[in-house]
PDB file of N, CA and C in Angstrom:
ATOM      1  N   MET G 241     109.753  89.220 100.403  1.00 65.00           N
ATOM      2  CA  MET G 241     109.606  89.935  98.551  1.00 65.00           C
ATOM      3  C   MET G 241     109.328  91.453  98.839  1.00 65.00           C
ATOM      4  N   ILE G 242     110.082  91.784  98.001  1.00 73.00           N
ATOM      5  CA  ILE G 242     109.598  94.014  98.619  1.00 73.00           C
ATOM      6  C   ILE G 242     108.955  93.642  97.502  1.00 73.00           C
ATOM      7  N   TYR G 243     107.905  94.965  97.588  1.00 90.00           N
ATOM      8  CA  TYR G 243     107.336  95.537  96.918  1.00 90.00           C
ATOM      9  C   TYR G 243     108.095  96.837  96.048  1.00 90.00           C
ATOM     10  N   ARG G 244     108.035  97.321  95.193  1.00 91.00           N
ATOM     11  CA  ARG G 244     108.142  98.756  94.726  1.00 91.00           C
ATOM     12  C   ARG G 244     107.141  99.064  93.968  1.00 91.00           C
ATOM     13  N   THR G 245     106.813 100.215  93.659  1.00 92.00           N
ATOM     14  CA  THR G 245     105.350 101.905  93.380  1.00 92.00           C
ATOM     15  C   THR G 245     105.848 100.906  91.553  1.00 92.00           C
ATOM     16  N   ASN G 246     104.643 101.578  91.214  1.00 92.00           N
ATOM     17  CA  ASN G 246     104.536 100.958  90.043  1.00 92.00           C
ATOM     18  C   ASN G 246     104.692  99.186  89.641  1.00 92.00           C
ATOM     19  N   TYR G 247     104.453  98.256  90.730  1.00 93.00           N
ATOM     20  CA  TYR G 247     104.212  97.206  90.234  1.00 93.00           C
ATOM     21  C   TYR G 247     102.772  96.611  90.330  1.00 93.00           C
ATOM     22  N   ASN G 248     102.437  95.754  88.946  1.00 95.00           N
ATOM     23  CA  ASN G 248     101.348  95.572  89.213  1.00 95.00           C
ATOM     24  C   ASN G 248     100.834  94.242  90.339  1.00 95.00           C
ATOM     25  N   LEU G 249     100.731  94.625  91.053  1.00 94.00           N
ATOM     26  CA  LEU G 249      99.806  93.468  92.233  1.00 94.00           C
ATOM     27  C   LEU G 249      98.797  92.467  91.891  1.00 94.00           C
ATOM     28  N   SER G 250      99.344  90.628  92.483  1.00 94.00           N
ATOM     29  CA  SER G 250      97.690  90.212  92.459  1.00 94.00           C
ATOM     30  C   SER G 250      98.593  88.902  92.867  1.00 94.00           C
ATOM     31  N   LEU G 251      97.603  89.485  94.406  1.00 94.00           N
ATOM     32  CA  LEU G 251      97.356  88.204  95.488  1.00 94.00           C
ATOM     33  C   LEU G 251      96.922  87.509  95.137  1.00 94.00           C
ATOM     34  N   THR G 252      96.950  86.176  96.093  1.00 93.00           N
ATOM     35  CA  THR G 252      95.162  85.265  95.116  1.00 93.00           C
ATOM     36  C   THR G 252      95.601  84.339  96.450  1.00 93.00           C
ATOM     37  N   PRO G 253      94.665  84.062  96.759  1.00 93.00           N
ATOM     38  CA  PRO G 253      94.420  83.409  98.146  1.00 93.00           C
ATOM     39  C   PRO G 253      94.633  81.662  98.297  1.00 93.00           C
ATOM     40  N   VAL G 254      94.935  80.966  98.627  1.00 90.00           N
ATOM     41  CA  VAL G 254      94.861  79.319  98.773  1.00 90.00           C
ATOM     42  C   VAL G 254      94.166  78.724 100.289  1.00 90.00           C
ATOM     43  N   TYR G 255      93.586  78.663 100.082  1.00 89.00           N
ATOM     44  CA  TYR G 255      91.596  77.739 100.278  1.00 89.00           C
ATOM     45  C   TYR G 255      92.065  76.802  99.871  1.00 89.00           C
ATOM     46  N   SER G 256      91.122  75.749 100.744  1.00 88.00           N
ATOM     47  CA  SER G 256      90.829  74.677 100.554  1.00 88.00           C
ATOM     48  C   SER G 256      88.585  74.976 101.359  1.00 88.00           C
ATOM     49  N   GLY G 257      87.786  73.927 100.498  1.00 90.00           N
ATOM     50  CA  GLY G 257      86.054  74.933 101.628  1.00 90.00           C
ATOM     51  C   GLY G 257      85.854  75.094 100.228  1.00 90.00           C
ATOM     52  N   TYR G 258      84.745  75.806 100.332  1.00 93.00           N
ATOM     53  CA  TYR G 258      83.251  77.288 100.249  1.00 93.00           C
ATOM     54  C   TYR G 258      83.680  78.330 100.707  1.00 93.00           C
ATOM     55  N   VAL G 259      84.117  79.355  99.848  1.00 95.00           N
ATOM     56  CA  VAL G 259      84.456  80.545 100.723  1.00 95.00           C
ATOM     57  C   VAL G 259      82.542  81.805  99.990  1.00 95.00           C
ATOM     58  N   SER G 260      82.038  81.162 100.398  1.00 96.00           N
ATOM     59  CA  SER G 260      80.971  83.000 100.150  1.00 96.00           C
ATOM     60  C   SER G 260      81.718  84.268  99.644  1.00 96.00           C
ATOM     61  N   HIS G 261      82.506  84.319 100.277  1.00 96.00           N
ATOM     62  CA  HIS G 261      82.888  86.396  99.950  1.00 96.00           C
ATOM     63  C   HIS G 261      83.693  86.447 100.974  1.00 96.00           C
ATOM     64  N   TRP G 262      84.080  87.216 101.180  1.00 97.00           N
ATOM     65  CA  TRP G 262      85.803  87.821 101.966  1.00 97.00           C
ATOM     66  C   TRP G 262      85.867  88.978 101.828  1.00 97.00           C
ATOM     67  N   SER G 263      86.027  89.579 102.256  1.00 97.00           N
ATOM     68  CA  SER G 263      86.684  90.633 103.337  1.00 97.00           C
ATOM     69  C   SER G 263      87.569  90.991 104.346  1.00 97.00           C
ATOM     70  N   ILE G 264      88.457  92.897 104.160  1.00 97.00           N
ATOM     71  CA  ILE G 264      89.693  92.887 105.018  1.00 97.00           C
ATOM     72  C   ILE G 264      89.220  93.885 105.470  1.00 97.00           C
ATOM     73  N   GLN G 265      89.938  94.176 106.134  1.00 98.00           N
ATOM     74  CA  GLN G 265      90.207  95.781 107.796  1.00 98.00           C
ATOM     75  C   GLN G 265      92.015  95.974 107.618  1.00 98.00           C
ATOM     76  N   PRO G 266      91.841  97.581 107.488  1.00 98.00           N
ATOM     77  CA  PRO G 266      91.656  98.206 107.519  1.00 98.00           C
ATOM     78  C   PRO G 266      91.171  98.414 106.204  1.00 98.00           C
ATOM     79  N   PRO G 267      90.537  98.722 105.561  1.00 98.00           N
ATOM     80  CA  PRO G 267      90.182  99.474 103.198  1.00 98.00           C
ATOM     81  C   PRO G 267      91.466  99.380 103.138  1.00 98.00           C
ATOM     82  N   LEU G 268      91.563  98.243 102.209  1.00 97.00           N
ATOM     83  CA  LEU G 268      93.107  99.157 100.876  1.00 97.00           C
ATOM     84  C   LEU G 268      92.744 100.330 100.778  1.00 97.00           C
ATOM     85  N   PRO G 269      94.017 100.864 100.144  1.00 97.00           N
ATOM     86  CA  PRO G 269      94.007 101.861  99.781  1.00 97.00           C
ATOM     87  C   PRO G 269      93.394 102.022  98.242  1.00 97.00           C
ATOM     88  N   SER G 270      92.996 103.477  97.674  1.00 97.00           N
ATOM     89  CA  SER G 270      92.077 102.979  97.088  1.00 97.00           C
ATOM     90  C   SER G 270      93.267 102.541  95.829  1.00 97.00           C
ATOM     91  N   PHE G 271      94.250 102.808  94.929  1.00 97.00           N
ATOM     92  CA  PHE G 271      94.457 101.771  94.333  1.00 97.00           C
ATOM     93  C   PHE G 271      94.434 100.622  94.263  1.00 97.00           C
ATOM     94  N   LEU G 272      93.979  99.309  95.433  1.00 97.00           N
ATOM     95  CA  LEU G 272      94.130  98.404  95.465  1.00 97.00           C
ATOM     96  C   LEU G 272      93.158  97.697  95.847  1.00 97.00           C
ATOM     97  N   GLN G 273      93.012  96.706  95.166  1.00 98.00           N
ATOM     98  CA  GLN G 273      91.234  96.142  95.129  1.00 98.00           C
ATOM     99  C   GLN G 273      91.175  95.149  95.909  1.00 98.00           C
ATOM    100  N   LEU G 274      90.222  94.513  96.547  1.00 97.00           N
ATOM    101  CA  LEU G 274      89.902  93.116  96.636  1.00 97.00           C
ATOM    102  C   LEU G 274      88.412  92.297  96.358  1.00 97.00           C
ATOM    103  N   ASP G 275      88.328  91.234  95.773  1.00 97.00           N
ATOM    104  CA  ASP G 275      87.554  90.945  94.562  1.00 97.00           C
ATOM    105  C   ASP G 275      86.746  89.822  96.079  1.00 97.00           C
ATOM    106  N   ARG G 276      85.560  90.469  96.296  1.00 97.00           N
ATOM    107  CA  ARG G 276      85.035  89.748  97.358  1.00 97.00           C
ATOM    108  C   ARG G 276      84.871  88.058  97.187  1.00 97.00           C
ATOM    109  N   ASP G 277      84.461  87.831  95.941  1.00 96.00           N
ATOM    110  CA  ASP G 277      84.350  86.546  94.826  1.00 96.00           C
ATOM    111  C   ASP G 277      85.042  85.615  95.401  1.00 96.00           C
ATOM    112  N   THR G 278      86.706  85.828  94.403  1.00 95.00           N
ATOM    113  CA  THR G 278      87.382  84.688  94.152  1.00 95.00           C
ATOM    114  C   THR G 278      88.559  85.553  95.370  1.00 95.00           C
ATOM    115  N   GLY G 279      89.216  86.758  96.441  1.00 95.00           N
ATOM    116  CA  GLY G 279      89.920  86.410  97.485  1.00 95.00           C
ATOM    117  C   GLY G 279      90.717  87.563  96.570  1.00 95.00           C
ATOM    118  N   VAL G 280      90.934  87.617  96.021  1.00 95.00           N
ATOM    119  CA  VAL G 280      92.063  88.543  95.276  1.00 95.00           C
ATOM    120  C   VAL G 280      93.299  89.976  95.222  1.00 95.00           C
ATOM    121  N   ILE G 281      92.917  90.078  95.971  1.00 96.00           N
ATOM    122  CA  ILE G 281      94.038  91.778  96.633  1.00 96.00           C
ATOM    123  C   ILE G 281      94.091  92.300  94.887  1.00 96.00           C
ATOM    124  N   SER G 282      94.390  93.093  94.049  1.00 97.00           N
ATOM    125  CA  SER G 282      95.044  93.048  92.833  1.00 97.00           C
ATOM    126  C   SER G 282      94.915  94.779  92.299  1.00 97.00           C
ATOM    127  N   GLY G 283      95.725  94.974  91.902  1.00 97.00           N
ATOM    128  CA  GLY G 283      96.270  96.551  91.781  1.00 97.00           C
ATOM    129  C   GLY G 283      97.629  97.156  91.955  1.00 97.00           C
ATOM    130  N   VAL G 284      98.071  98.483  90.718  1.00 96.00           N
ATOM    131  CA  VAL G 284      99.026  99.092  90.420  1.00 96.00           C
ATOM    132  C   VAL G 284      99.340 100.475  92.227  1.00 96.00           C
ATOM    133  N   LEU G 285     100.382  99.550  91.996  1.00 95.00           N
ATOM    134  CA  LEU G 285     100.883  99.884  94.384  1.00 95.00           C
ATOM    135  C   LEU G 285     101.823 101.487  93.421  1.00 95.00           C
ATOM    136  N   GLU G 286     100.753 102.382  93.704  1.00 95.00           N
ATOM    137  CA  GLU G 286     100.811 103.541  93.036  1.00 95.00           C
ATOM    138  C   GLU G 286     101.776 104.568  94.281  1.00 95.00           C
ATOM    139  N   GLU G 287     102.126 104.649  95.264  1.00 94.00           N
ATOM    140  CA  GLU G 287     103.020 104.862  96.577  1.00 94.00           C
ATOM    141  C   GLU G 287     102.533 103.761  97.638  1.00 94.00           C
ATOM    142  N   SER G 288     104.235 104.377  98.282  1.00 92.00           N
ATOM    143  CA  SER G 288     104.241 103.947  99.308  1.00 92.00           C
ATOM    144  C   SER G 288     103.732 103.912 100.517  1.00 92.00           C
ATOM    145  N   PHE G 289     103.656 102.622 101.146  1.00 93.00           N
ATOM    146  CA  PHE G 289     102.900 102.420 102.811  1.00 93.00           C
ATOM    147  C   PHE G 289     103.445 101.287 103.188  1.00 93.00           C
ATOM    148  N   GLU G 290     102.954 101.326 104.655  1.00 93.00           N
ATOM    149  CA  GLU G 290     103.265  99.461 105.353  1.00 93.00           C
ATOM    150  C   GLU G 290     102.183  99.996 105.752  1.00 93.00           C
ATOM    151  N   GLU G 291     101.302  98.271 105.661  1.00 94.00           N
ATOM    152  CA  GLU G 291     100.018  98.596 106.456  1.00 94.00           C
ATOM    153  C   GLU G 291      99.867  96.596 106.552  1.00 94.00           C
ATOM    154  N   VAL G 292      99.179  96.449 108.025  1.00 93.00           N
ATOM    155  CA  VAL G 292      98.614  95.056 108.431  1.00 93.00           C
ATOM    156  C   VAL G 292      97.223  94.844 108.164  1.00 93.00           C
ATOM    157  N   PHE G 293      97.163  94.233 107.433  1.00 95.00           N
ATOM    158  CA  PHE G 293      95.645  94.168 106.566  1.00 95.00           C
ATOM    159  C   PHE G 293      95.328  92.487 107.321  1.00 95.00           C
ATOM    160  N   THR G 294      93.869  92.675 107.808  1.00 95.00           N
ATOM    161  CA  THR G 294      92.839  90.980 108.471  1.00 95.00           C
ATOM    162  C   THR G 294      92.474  91.007 107.518  1.00 95.00           C
ATOM    163  N   VAL G 295      92.652  89.946 106.474  1.00 95.00           N
ATOM    164  CA  VAL G 295      91.217  89.441 105.668  1.00 95.00           C
ATOM    165  C   VAL G 295      91.181  88.212 106.131  1.00 95.00           C
ATOM    166  N   THR G 296      89.589  87.952 105.715  1.00 95.00           N
ATOM    167  CA  THR G 296      88.198  87.471 105.939  1.00 95.00           C
ATOM    168  C   THR G 296      87.750  86.583 105.033  1.00 95.00           C
ATOM    169  N   ALA G 297      88.215  85.356 105.210  1.00 96.00           N
ATOM    170  CA  ALA G 297      86.952  84.668 103.645  1.00 96.00           C
ATOM    171  C   ALA G 297      85.813  83.959 105.555  1.00 96.00           C
ATOM    172  N   ALA G 298      84.619  84.071 104.606  1.00 96.00           N
ATOM    173  CA  ALA G 298      84.066  83.204 105.334  1.00 96.00           C
ATOM    174  C   ALA G 298      82.392  82.821 103.975  1.00 96.00           C
ATOM    175  N   ASN G 299      81.893  81.867 104.857  1.00 95.00           N
ATOM    176  CA  ASN G 299      80.339  81.067 104.575  1.00 95.00           C
ATOM    177  C   ASN G 299      79.877  81.399 105.422  1.00 95.00           C
ATOM    178  N   ARG G 300      78.329  80.549 104.868  1.00 94.00           N
ATOM    179  CA  ARG G 300      77.328  80.429 105.963  1.00 94.00           C
ATOM    180  C   ARG G 300      77.268  80.104 107.513  1.00 94.00           C
ATOM    181  N   ASP G 301      78.278  79.014 107.822  1.00 94.00           N
ATOM    182  CA  ASP G 301      78.692  77.972 108.525  1.00 94.00           C
ATOM    183  C   ASP G 301      79.875  78.410 109.392  1.00 94.00           C
ATOM    184  N   GLN G 302      81.336  79.852 108.524  1.00 94.00           N
ATOM    185  CA  GLN G 302      82.274  80.167 109.794  1.00 94.00           C
ATOM    186  C   GLN G 302      83.149  81.156 108.955  1.00 94.00           C
ATOM    187  N   SER G 303      83.331  81.667 109.525  1.00 94.00           N
ATOM    188  CA  SER G 303      84.502  82.785 108.628  1.00 94.00           C
ATOM    189  C   SER G 303      86.584  81.777 109.234  1.00 94.00           C
ATOM    190  N   ARG G 304      87.022  82.606 109.013  1.00 93.00           N
ATOM    191  CA  ARG G 304      88.554  82.536 109.512  1.00 93.00           C
ATOM    192  C   ARG G 304      89.390  83.520 108.878  1.00 93.00           C
ATOM    193  N   SER G 305      90.193  83.844 109.600  1.00 94.00           N
ATOM    194  CA  SER G 305      91.065  84.991 109.238  1.00 94.00           C
ATOM    195  C   SER G 305      92.324  85.084 109.165  1.00 94.00           C
ATOM    196  N   VAL G 306      93.605  85.533 108.419  1.00 93.00           N
ATOM    197  CA  VAL G 306      95.174  85.733 108.607  1.00 93.00           C
ATOM    198  C   VAL G 306      94.898  87.329 108.362  1.00 93.00           C
ATOM    199  N   ILE G 307      96.366  87.089 108.699  1.00 92.00           N
ATOM    200  CA  ILE G 307      96.897  88.914 108.667  1.00 92.00           C
ATOM    201  C   ILE G 307      97.823  89.195 107.753  1.00 92.00           C
ATOM    202  N   VAL G 308      97.573  89.728 107.098  1.00 92.00           N
ATOM    203  CA  VAL G 308      98.363  90.014 105.954  1.00 92.00           C
ATOM    204  C   VAL G 308      98.895  91.594 106.295  1.00 92.00           C
ATOM    205  N   VAL G 309     100.718  91.359 106.264  1.00 91.00           N
ATOM    206  CA  VAL G 309     101.162  92.562 105.937  1.00 91.00           C
ATOM    207  C   VAL G 309     101.979  92.821 105.690  1.00 91.00           C
ATOM    208  N   ILE G 310     101.052  94.004 104.126  1.00 93.00           N
ATOM    209  CA  ILE G 310     101.441  94.657 102.690  1.00 93.00           C
ATOM    210  C   ILE G 310     102.368  95.573 102.632  1.00 93.00           C
ATOM    211  N   SER G 311     104.194  95.673 102.597  1.00 92.00           N
ATOM    212  CA  SER G 311     105.219  97.145 102.570  1.00 92.00           C
ATOM    213  C   SER G 311     105.256  97.515 100.906  1.00 92.00           C
ATOM    214  N   VAL G 312     105.082  98.234 100.790  1.00 92.00           N
ATOM    215  CA  VAL G 312     105.358  98.404  99.765  1.00 92.00           C
ATOM    216  C   VAL G 312     106.652 100.029  99.379  1.00 92.00           C
ATOM    217  N   LEU G 313     108.033  99.670  98.923  1.00 90.00           N
ATOM    218  CA  LEU G 313     109.143 100.624  98.833  1.00 90.00           C
ATOM    219  C   LEU G 313     108.946 101.856  97.712  1.00 90.00           C
ATOM    220  N   ASP G 314     109.168 102.806  97.711  1.00 87.00           N
ATOM    221  CA  ASP G 314     108.937 103.480  96.728  1.00 87.00           C
ATOM    222  C   ASP G 314     109.949 103.705  95.664  1.00 87.00           C
ATOM    223  N   SER G 315     109.893 104.118  94.845  1.00 78.00           N
ATOM    224  CA  SER G 315     111.123 102.967  92.809  1.00 78.00           C
ATOM    225  C   SER G 315     111.939 104.093  92.400  1.00 78.00           C
ATOM    226  N   ARG G 316     111.438 105.444  92.692  1.00 72.00           N
ATOM    227  CA  ARG G 316     111.874 106.368  92.592  1.00 72.00           C
ATOM    228  C   ARG G 316     113.376 107.117  93.266  1.00 72.00           C
ATOM    229  N   CYS G 317     114.117 107.336  92.503  1.00 64.00           N
ATOM    230  CA  CYS G 317     114.999 108.418  93.873  1.00 64.00           C
ATOM    231  C   CYS G 317     114.848 109.397  93.786  1.00 64.00           C
ATOM    232  N   PRO G 318     115.565 109.708  94.213  1.00 63.00           N
ATOM    233  CA  PRO G 318     114.762 111.145  95.361  1.00 63.00           C
ATOM    234  C   PRO G 318     115.290 112.269  94.148  1.00 63.00           C
ATOM    235  N   ALA G 319     114.979 113.267  93.413  1.00 61.00           N
ATOM    236  CA  ALA G 319     116.477 113.787  93.329  1.00 61.00           C
ATOM    237  C   ALA G 319     116.641 114.952  93.846  1.00 61.00           C
ATOM    238  N   SER G 320     116.905 114.945  95.260  1.00 65.00           N
ATOM    239  CA  SER G 320     117.875 115.506  95.455  1.00 65.00           C
ATOM    240  C   SER G 320     118.494 114.263  96.724  1.00 65.00           C
ATOM    241  N   GLY G 321     120.044 114.882  97.240  1.00 65.00           N
ATOM    242  CA  GLY G 321     120.345 113.916  98.423  1.00 65.00           C
ATOM    243  C   GLY G 321     121.634 113.937  98.186  1.00 65.00           C
ATOM    244  N   SER G 322     122.174 113.010  99.214  1.00 65.00           N
ATOM    245  CA  SER G 322     123.974 112.900  99.562  1.00 65.00           C
ATOM    246  C   SER G 322     124.120 111.038  98.532  1.00 65.00           C
ATOM    247  N   TRP G 323     124.402 110.735  97.692  1.00 59.00           N
ATOM    248  CA  TRP G 323     125.293 109.432  97.686  1.00 59.00           C
ATOM    249  C   TRP G 323     126.708 108.817  98.070  1.00 59.00           C
ATOM    250  N   PRO G 324     126.035 108.502  98.849  1.00 59.00           N
ATOM    251  CA  PRO G 324     127.496 106.966  98.842  1.00 59.00           C
ATOM    252  C   PRO G 324     128.809 107.182  97.594  1.00 59.00           C
ATOM    253  N   SER G 325     129.978 107.536  97.639  1.00 59.00           N
ATOM    254  CA  SER G 325     130.557 107.636  96.237  1.00 59.00           C
ATOM    255  C   SER G 325     131.367 106.181  96.852  1.00 59.00           C
ATOM    256  N   THR G 326     131.597 105.165  95.565  1.00 55.00           N
ATOM    257  CA  THR G 326     132.130 103.598  95.948  1.00 55.00           C
ATOM    258  C   THR G 326     133.266 103.838  94.840  1.00 55.00           C
ATOM    259  N   GLU G 327     133.913 103.028  95.088  1.00 58.00           N
ATOM    260  CA  GLU G 327     135.010 101.845  94.189  1.00 58.00           C
ATOM    261  C   GLU G 327     134.970 101.288  93.546  1.00 58.00           C
ATOM    262  N   ALA G 328     134.669 100.939  91.707  1.00 57.00           N
ATOM    263  CA  ALA G 328     133.789  99.787  91.628  1.00 57.00           C
ATOM    264  C   ALA G 328     134.350  98.990  92.444  1.00 57.00           C
ATOM    265  N   MET G 329     132.836  97.995  91.479  1.00 56.00           N
ATOM    266  CA  MET G 329     132.522  96.707  92.480  1.00 56.00           C
ATOM    267  C   MET G 329     132.511  96.433  94.094  1.00 56.00           C
ATOM    268  N   THR G 330     133.316  97.515  94.195  1.00 55.00           N
ATOM    269  CA  THR G 330     133.016  97.959  95.792  1.00 55.00           C
ATOM    270  C   THR G 330     130.911  97.511  96.896  1.00 55.00           C
ATOM    271  N   THR G 331     131.219  97.120  97.209  1.00 53.00           N
ATOM    272  CA  THR G 331     130.002  97.038  97.768  1.00 53.00           C
ATOM    273  C   THR G 331     129.349  97.767  98.859  1.00 53.00           C
ATOM    274  N   ILE G 332     127.939  98.500  98.919  1.00 52.00           N
ATOM    275  CA  ILE G 332     127.015  99.377  99.817  1.00 52.00           C
ATOM    276  C   ILE G 332     126.474  99.373 100.601  1.00 52.00           C
ATOM    277  N   TYR G 333     125.844  99.692 101.609  1.00 53.00           N
ATOM    278  CA  TYR G 333     124.394  98.998 102.270  1.00 53.00           C
ATOM    279  C   TYR G 333     123.704 100.399 102.589  1.00 53.00           C
ATOM    280  N   LEU G 334     122.662 100.307 101.993  1.00 50.00           N
ATOM    281  CA  LEU G 334     122.232 100.683 102.220  1.00 50.00           C
ATOM    282  C   LEU G 334     120.746 100.804 102.736  1.00 50.00           C
ATOM    283  N   PRO G 335     120.222 101.244 104.218  1.00 49.00           N
ATOM    284  CA  PRO G 335     119.132 100.440 104.772  1.00 49.00           C
ATOM    285  C   PRO G 335     117.288 100.250 103.775  1.00 49.00           C
ATOM    286  N   LEU G 336     116.944  99.298 104.860  1.00 47.00           N
ATOM    287  CA  LEU G 336     115.745  99.549 103.359  1.00 47.00           C
ATOM    288  C   LEU G 336     114.780  99.222 104.388  1.00 47.00           C
ATOM    289  N   SER G 337     113.880  98.924 104.439  1.00 44.00           N
ATOM    290  CA  SER G 337     112.221  98.911 105.159  1.00 44.00           C
ATOM    291  C   SER G 337     112.289  96.737 104.889  1.00 44.00           C
ATOM    292  N   LEU G 338     112.130  96.561 106.136  1.00 42.00           N
ATOM    293  CA  LEU G 338     111.467  95.092 105.867  1.00 42.00           C
ATOM    294  C   LEU G 338     110.015  94.772 105.474  1.00 42.00           C
ATOM    295  N   ILE G 339     110.092  93.822 104.424  1.00 39.00           N
ATOM    296  CA  ILE G 339     108.213  93.339 103.999  1.00 39.00           C
ATOM    297  C   ILE G 339     108.481  92.558 105.187  1.00 39.00           C
ATOM    298  N   HIS G 340     107.389  91.644 105.602  1.00 41.00           N
ATOM    299  CA  HIS G 340     106.694  90.654 106.056  1.00 41.00           C
ATOM    300  C   HIS G 340     105.394  90.730 105.313  1.00 41.00           C
ATOM    301  N   ILE G 341     105.512  89.926 104.819  1.00 42.00           N
ATOM    302  CA  ILE G 341     103.960  88.604 104.179  1.00 42.00           C
ATOM    303  C   ILE G 341     104.308  87.578 105.357  1.00 42.00           C
ATOM    304  N   SER G 342     102.865  87.492 106.152  1.00 44.00           N
ATOM    305  CA  SER G 342     102.509  85.842 106.583  1.00 44.00           C
ATOM    306  C   SER G 342     102.982  84.282 106.175  1.00 44.00           C
ATOM    307  N   GLU G 343     102.856  83.330 106.995  1.00 47.00           N
ATOM    308  CA  GLU G 343     102.678  82.174 105.360  1.00 47.00           C
ATOM    309  C   GLU G 343     101.111  82.598 105.187  1.00 47.00           C
ATOM    310  N   PRO G 344     102.023  81.649 104.489  1.00 49.00           N
ATOM    311  CA  PRO G 344     100.367  81.329 104.121  1.00 49.00           C
ATOM    312  C   PRO G 344      99.587  80.359 104.537  1.00 49.00           C
ATOM    313  N   THR G 345      98.146  80.545 104.880  1.00 49.00           N
ATOM    314  CA  THR G 345      97.348  79.777 105.603  1.00 49.00           C
ATOM    315  C   THR G 345      95.648  80.020 105.297  1.00 49.00           C
ATOM    316  N   ARG G 346      95.468  78.358 105.186  1.00 51.00           N
ATOM    317  CA  ARG G 346      94.849  77.093 104.655  1.00 51.00           C
ATOM    318  C   ARG G 346      93.638  77.592 104.443  1.00 51.00           C
ATOM    319  N   LEU G 347      92.687  78.332 104.535  1.00 49.00           N
ATOM    320  CA  LEU G 347      91.038  78.915 105.079  1.00 49.00           C
ATOM    321  C   LEU G 347      90.561  78.075 104.853  1.00 49.00           C
TER     322      LEU G 347
END
């Protein structure tokens, strides 16, 4: 899945067992929040970025961490630049950055 700016993101973890608190490193951008009680990452994606985060679920006895890569592409078209011209119904290929989301890990 590729995220675009202005998307209202809500990532809810899937886990079993008791989790007393959640944490994330490095810190999320200012427009995203981690609910430390539920582990939900949410917010409106205001700008493009790509970052590797370590999300940790913990309780008194143990903790488990997963890697999450969040990539956001700018959804606005640049005001200037060259754009390829095509005939109707012709496919063109434009390079895009890929998004990598780790497989869900049960904690």
